Short mmCIF file of C-alpha atoms in Angstrom, two decimals:
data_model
loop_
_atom_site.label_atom_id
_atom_site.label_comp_id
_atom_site.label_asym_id
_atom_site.label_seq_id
_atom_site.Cartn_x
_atom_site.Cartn_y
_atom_site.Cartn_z
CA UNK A 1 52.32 28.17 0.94
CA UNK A 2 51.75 24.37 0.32
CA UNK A 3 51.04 23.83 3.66
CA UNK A 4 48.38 26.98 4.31
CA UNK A 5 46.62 25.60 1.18
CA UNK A 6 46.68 22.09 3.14
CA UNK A 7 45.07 23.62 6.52
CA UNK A 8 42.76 25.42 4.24
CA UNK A 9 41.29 22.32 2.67
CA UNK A 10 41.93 20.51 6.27
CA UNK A 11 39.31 23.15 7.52
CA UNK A 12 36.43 23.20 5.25
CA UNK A 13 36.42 19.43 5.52
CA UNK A 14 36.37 19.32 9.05
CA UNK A 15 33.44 22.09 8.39
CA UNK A 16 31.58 19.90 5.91
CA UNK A 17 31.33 17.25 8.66
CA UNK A 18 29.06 18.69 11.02
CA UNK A 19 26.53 19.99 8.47
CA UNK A 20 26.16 16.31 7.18
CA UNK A 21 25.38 15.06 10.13
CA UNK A 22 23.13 17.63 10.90
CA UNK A 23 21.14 17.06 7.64
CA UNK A 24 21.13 13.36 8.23
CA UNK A 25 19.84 13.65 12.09
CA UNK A 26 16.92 16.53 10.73
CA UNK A 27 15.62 13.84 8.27
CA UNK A 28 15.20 11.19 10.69
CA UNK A 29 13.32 13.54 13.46
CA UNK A 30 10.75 14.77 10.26
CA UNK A 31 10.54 10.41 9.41
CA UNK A 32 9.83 10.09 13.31
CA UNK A 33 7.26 12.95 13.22
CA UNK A 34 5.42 11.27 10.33
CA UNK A 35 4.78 8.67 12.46
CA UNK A 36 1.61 9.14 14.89
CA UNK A 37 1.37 6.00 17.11
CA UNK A 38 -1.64 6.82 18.90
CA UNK A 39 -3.66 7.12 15.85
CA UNK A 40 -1.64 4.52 14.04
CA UNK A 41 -0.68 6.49 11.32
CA UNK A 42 2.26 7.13 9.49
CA UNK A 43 0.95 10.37 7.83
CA UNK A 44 3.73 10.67 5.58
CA UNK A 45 1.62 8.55 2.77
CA UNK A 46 -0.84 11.80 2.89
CA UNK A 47 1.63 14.10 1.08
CA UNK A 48 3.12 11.44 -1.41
CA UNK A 49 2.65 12.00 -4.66
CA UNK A 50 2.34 8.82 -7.21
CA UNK A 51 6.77 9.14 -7.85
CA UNK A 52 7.32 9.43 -3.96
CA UNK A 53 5.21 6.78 -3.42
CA UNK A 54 6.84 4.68 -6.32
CA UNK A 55 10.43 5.57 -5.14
CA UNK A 56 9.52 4.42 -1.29
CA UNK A 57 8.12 1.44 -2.15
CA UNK A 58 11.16 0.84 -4.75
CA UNK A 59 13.61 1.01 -1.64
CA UNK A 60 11.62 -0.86 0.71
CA UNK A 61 11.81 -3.57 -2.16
CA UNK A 62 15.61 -3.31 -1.99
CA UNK A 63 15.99 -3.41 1.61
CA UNK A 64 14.00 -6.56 1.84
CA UNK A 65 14.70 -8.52 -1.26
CA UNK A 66 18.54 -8.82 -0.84
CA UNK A 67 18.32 -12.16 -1.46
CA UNK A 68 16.39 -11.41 -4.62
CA UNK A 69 18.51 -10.92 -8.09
CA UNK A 70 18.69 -7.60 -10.17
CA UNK A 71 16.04 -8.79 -12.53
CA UNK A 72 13.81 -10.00 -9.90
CA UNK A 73 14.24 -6.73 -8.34
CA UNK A 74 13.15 -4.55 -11.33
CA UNK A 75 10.07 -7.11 -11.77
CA UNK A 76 8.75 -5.83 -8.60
CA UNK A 77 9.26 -2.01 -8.85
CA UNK A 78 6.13 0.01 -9.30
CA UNK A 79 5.66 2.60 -11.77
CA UNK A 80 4.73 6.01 -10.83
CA UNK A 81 2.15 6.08 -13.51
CA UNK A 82 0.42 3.11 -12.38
CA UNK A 83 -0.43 5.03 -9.01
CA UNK A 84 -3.83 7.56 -8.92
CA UNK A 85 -2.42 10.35 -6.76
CA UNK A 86 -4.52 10.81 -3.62
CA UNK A 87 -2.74 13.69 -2.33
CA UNK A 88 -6.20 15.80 -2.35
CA UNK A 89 -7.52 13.81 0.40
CA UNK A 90 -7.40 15.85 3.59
CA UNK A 91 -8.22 14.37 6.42
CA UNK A 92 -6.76 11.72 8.54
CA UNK A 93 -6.49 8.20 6.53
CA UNK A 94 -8.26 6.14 9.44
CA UNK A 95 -10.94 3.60 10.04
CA UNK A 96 -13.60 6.22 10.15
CA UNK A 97 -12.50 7.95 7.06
CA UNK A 98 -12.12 4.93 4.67
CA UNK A 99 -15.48 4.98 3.37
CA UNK A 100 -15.78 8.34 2.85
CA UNK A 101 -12.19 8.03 0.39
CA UNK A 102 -13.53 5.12 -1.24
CA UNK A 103 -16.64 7.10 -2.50
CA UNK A 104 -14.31 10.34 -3.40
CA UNK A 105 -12.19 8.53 -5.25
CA UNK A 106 -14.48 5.61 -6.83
CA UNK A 107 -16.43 6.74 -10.92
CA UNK A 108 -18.65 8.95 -11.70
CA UNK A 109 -22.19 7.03 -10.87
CA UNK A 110 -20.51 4.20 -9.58
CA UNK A 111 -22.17 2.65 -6.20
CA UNK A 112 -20.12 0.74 -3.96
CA UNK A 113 -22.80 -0.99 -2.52
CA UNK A 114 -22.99 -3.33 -5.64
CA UNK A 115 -21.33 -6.08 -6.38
CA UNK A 116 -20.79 -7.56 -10.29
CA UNK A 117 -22.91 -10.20 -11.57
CA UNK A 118 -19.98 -12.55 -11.38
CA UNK A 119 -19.30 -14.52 -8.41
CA UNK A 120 -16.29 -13.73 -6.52
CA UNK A 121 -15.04 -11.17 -9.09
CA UNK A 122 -14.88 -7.37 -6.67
CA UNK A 123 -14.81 -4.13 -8.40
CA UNK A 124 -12.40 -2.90 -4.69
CA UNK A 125 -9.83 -5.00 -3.11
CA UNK A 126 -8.69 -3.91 0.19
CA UNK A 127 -4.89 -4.63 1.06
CA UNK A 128 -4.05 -5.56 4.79
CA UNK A 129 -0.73 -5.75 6.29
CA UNK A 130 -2.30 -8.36 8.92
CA UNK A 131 -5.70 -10.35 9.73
CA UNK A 132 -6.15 -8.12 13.09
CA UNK A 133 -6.12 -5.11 10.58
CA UNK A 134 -8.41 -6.72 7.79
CA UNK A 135 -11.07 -7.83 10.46
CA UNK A 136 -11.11 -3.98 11.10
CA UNK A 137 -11.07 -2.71 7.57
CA UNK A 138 -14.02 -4.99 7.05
CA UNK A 139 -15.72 -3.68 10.10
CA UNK A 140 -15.18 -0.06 8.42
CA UNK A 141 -16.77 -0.58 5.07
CA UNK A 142 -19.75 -2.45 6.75
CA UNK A 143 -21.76 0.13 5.64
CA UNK A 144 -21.43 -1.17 1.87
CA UNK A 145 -22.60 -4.31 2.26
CA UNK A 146 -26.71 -5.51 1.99
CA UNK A 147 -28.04 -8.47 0.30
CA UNK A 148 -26.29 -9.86 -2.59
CA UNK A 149 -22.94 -7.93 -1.79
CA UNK A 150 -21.03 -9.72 0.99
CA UNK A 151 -17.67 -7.59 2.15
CA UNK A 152 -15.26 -10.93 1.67
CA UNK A 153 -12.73 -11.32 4.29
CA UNK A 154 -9.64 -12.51 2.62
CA UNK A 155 -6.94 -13.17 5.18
CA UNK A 156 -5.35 -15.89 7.25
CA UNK A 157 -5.97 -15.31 10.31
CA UNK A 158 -8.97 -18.19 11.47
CA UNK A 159 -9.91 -18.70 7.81
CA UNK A 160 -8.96 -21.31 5.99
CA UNK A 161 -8.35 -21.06 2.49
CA UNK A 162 -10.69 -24.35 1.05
CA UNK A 163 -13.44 -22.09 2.93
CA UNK A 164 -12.71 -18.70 1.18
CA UNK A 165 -12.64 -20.50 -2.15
CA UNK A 166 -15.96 -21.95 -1.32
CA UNK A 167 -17.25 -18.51 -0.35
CA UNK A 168 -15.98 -16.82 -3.43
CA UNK A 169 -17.59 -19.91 -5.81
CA UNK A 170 -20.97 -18.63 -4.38
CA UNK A 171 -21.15 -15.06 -3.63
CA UNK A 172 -21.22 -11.86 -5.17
CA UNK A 173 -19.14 -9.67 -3.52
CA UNK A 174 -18.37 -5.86 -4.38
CA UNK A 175 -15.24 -5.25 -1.83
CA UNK A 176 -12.82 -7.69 -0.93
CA UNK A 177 -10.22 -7.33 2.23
CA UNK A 178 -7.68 -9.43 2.76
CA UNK A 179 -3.77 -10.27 3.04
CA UNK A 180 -1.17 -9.97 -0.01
CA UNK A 181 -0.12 -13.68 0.34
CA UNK A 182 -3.51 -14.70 0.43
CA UNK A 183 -4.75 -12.59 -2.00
CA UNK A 184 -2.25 -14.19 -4.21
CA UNK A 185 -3.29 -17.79 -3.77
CA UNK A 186 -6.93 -17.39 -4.31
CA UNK A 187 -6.33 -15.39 -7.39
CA UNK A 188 -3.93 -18.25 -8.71
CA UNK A 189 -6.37 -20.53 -8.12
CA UNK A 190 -9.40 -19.17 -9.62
CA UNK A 191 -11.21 -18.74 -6.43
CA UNK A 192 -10.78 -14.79 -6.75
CA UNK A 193 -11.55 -12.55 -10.32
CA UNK A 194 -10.03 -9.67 -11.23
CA UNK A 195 -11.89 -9.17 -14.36
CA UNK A 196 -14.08 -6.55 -12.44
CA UNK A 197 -11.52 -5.45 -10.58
CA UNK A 198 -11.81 -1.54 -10.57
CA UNK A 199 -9.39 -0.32 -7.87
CA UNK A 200 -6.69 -1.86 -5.30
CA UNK A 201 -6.73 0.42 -1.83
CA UNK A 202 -3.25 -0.72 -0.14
CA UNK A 203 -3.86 0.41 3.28
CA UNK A 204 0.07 2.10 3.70
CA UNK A 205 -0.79 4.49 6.68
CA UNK A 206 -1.25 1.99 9.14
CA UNK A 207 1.14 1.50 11.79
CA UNK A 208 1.22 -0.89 14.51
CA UNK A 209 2.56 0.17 18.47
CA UNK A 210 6.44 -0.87 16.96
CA UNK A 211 5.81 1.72 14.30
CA UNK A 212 5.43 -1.07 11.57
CA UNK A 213 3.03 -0.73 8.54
CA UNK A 214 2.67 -3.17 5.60
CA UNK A 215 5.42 -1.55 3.54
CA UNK A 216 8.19 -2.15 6.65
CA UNK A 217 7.79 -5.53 7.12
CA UNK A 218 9.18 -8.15 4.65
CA UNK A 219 6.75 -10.96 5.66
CA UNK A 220 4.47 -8.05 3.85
CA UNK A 221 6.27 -5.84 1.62
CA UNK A 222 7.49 -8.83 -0.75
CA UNK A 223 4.30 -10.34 -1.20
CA UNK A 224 2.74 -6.64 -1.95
CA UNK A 225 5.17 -5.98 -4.25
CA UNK A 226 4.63 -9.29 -6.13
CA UNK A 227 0.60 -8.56 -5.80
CA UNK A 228 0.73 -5.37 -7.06
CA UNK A 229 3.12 -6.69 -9.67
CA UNK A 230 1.16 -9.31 -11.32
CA UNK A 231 1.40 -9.46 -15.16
CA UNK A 232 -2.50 -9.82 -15.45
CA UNK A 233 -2.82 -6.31 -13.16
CA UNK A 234 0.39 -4.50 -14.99
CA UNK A 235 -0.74 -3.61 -17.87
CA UNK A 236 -4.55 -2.43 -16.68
CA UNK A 237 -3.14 0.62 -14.52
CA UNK A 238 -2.39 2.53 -17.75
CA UNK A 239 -4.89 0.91 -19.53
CA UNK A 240 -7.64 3.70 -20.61
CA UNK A 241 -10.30 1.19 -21.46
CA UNK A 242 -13.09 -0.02 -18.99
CA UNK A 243 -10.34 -2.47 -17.96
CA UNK A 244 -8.09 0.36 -15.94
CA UNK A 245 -7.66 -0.24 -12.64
CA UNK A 246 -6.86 2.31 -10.05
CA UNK A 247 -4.35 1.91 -7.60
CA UNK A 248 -4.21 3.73 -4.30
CA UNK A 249 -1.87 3.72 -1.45
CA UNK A 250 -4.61 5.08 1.00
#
């Protein structure tokens, strides 16, 4: 009897196995299906609610900062409720169709094509995983830009950052577009305001020819994470004043 009961529970673990492994290998081919090379899109980002989007971004965090400590880890987790769910936006999130989501999702009345009185101080800043990519982002939201409301380009790539700073100390600019890292330093240093800050766009779709957006790289994902995560941005997601800031994983 002992040993029927054995080959019994023998069998349906042997039977659990290939159902696992089934499961595991159907995930990956609906993660590979996401991704749409020749448009550069990972269209998974189109369907993610604010928590998905929180909990992907959580576990890209983990895979890259393994060097980083369990505090340091939970300093760079964004909340769900921080993120404006964009979920209602149909159509593909490319070039062509970035202005069109900036308008649906900016305020009632608001126009895009001004900039604040303050110099240097954006009411959109435009996350890029890469300069190639920001040069193109700022190509696509041309079409807010006249007189007195320069697009700034805020990346590495053939700018150096003593210019930027010098831009930014004498223009008004409505949208900025530019690279976490640098983003960081010109906000550090004064150079770039976020007290009109009205909305961060992190442009997540994206994927380069390796299948690589701005989330799967940690040259990019760390210094997002410790963008998104300042202390002087934290606490304006939830905020419900005219200091809230919006932020969308486009």
């Amino acid at each position: 009897m002992a040993t029927m009961e054995h080959a019994k529970k023998r069998k349906l673990q042997d039977d659990d196995k290939p159902r696992k492994k089934q499961k595991k290998q159907k995930k990956v081919r609906e993660d590979e299906g996401d991704l749409d090379v020749e448009a550069g899109l990972n269209r998974a980002f189109e369907r993610m609610d604010g928590q998905l989007v929180a909990d992907h971004i959580a576990q890209k965090t983990r895979r890259f900062g393994t060097d980083l400590s369990p505090v340091e880890l939970s300093d760079l987790y964004i909340s769900a409720n921080w993120i404006r769910d964009s979920t209602s936006w149909e159509k593909p999130r490319s070039l062509d169709n970035l202005p069109g989501f900036l308008e649906s999702f900016s305020g009632e009345g608001e126009k895009l094509d001004e900039a604040p009185r303050k110099l240097g101080s954006p009411h959109t800043i435009i996350v890029a995983g890469a300069g190639l990519r920001a040069a193109d982002l700022v190509r696509a939201v041309r079409k807010f830009q006249k007189k007195g409301n320069t697009v700034a380009k805020l990346f590495a790539k053939h700018f150096k950052v003593e210019d930027q700073v010098a831009f930014l100390q004498k223009s008004r600019t409505g949208i900025a577009v530019g690279t976490p890292q640098r983003l960081i330093d010109l906000i550090e240093n004064g150079a770039l305001s976020i007290e009109d800050l009205k909305r961060i766009v992190v442009d997540a779709s994206h994927i380069d020819r390796k299948k690589r957006g701005i989330v799967d790289m940690r040259e990019t994902m760390l210094p997002l994470a410790k963008l998104l995560c300042r202390n002087d941005l934290k606490g304006r997601y939830e905020d419900d004043t005219g200091k809230h800031i919006d932020l969308i994983f486009y």
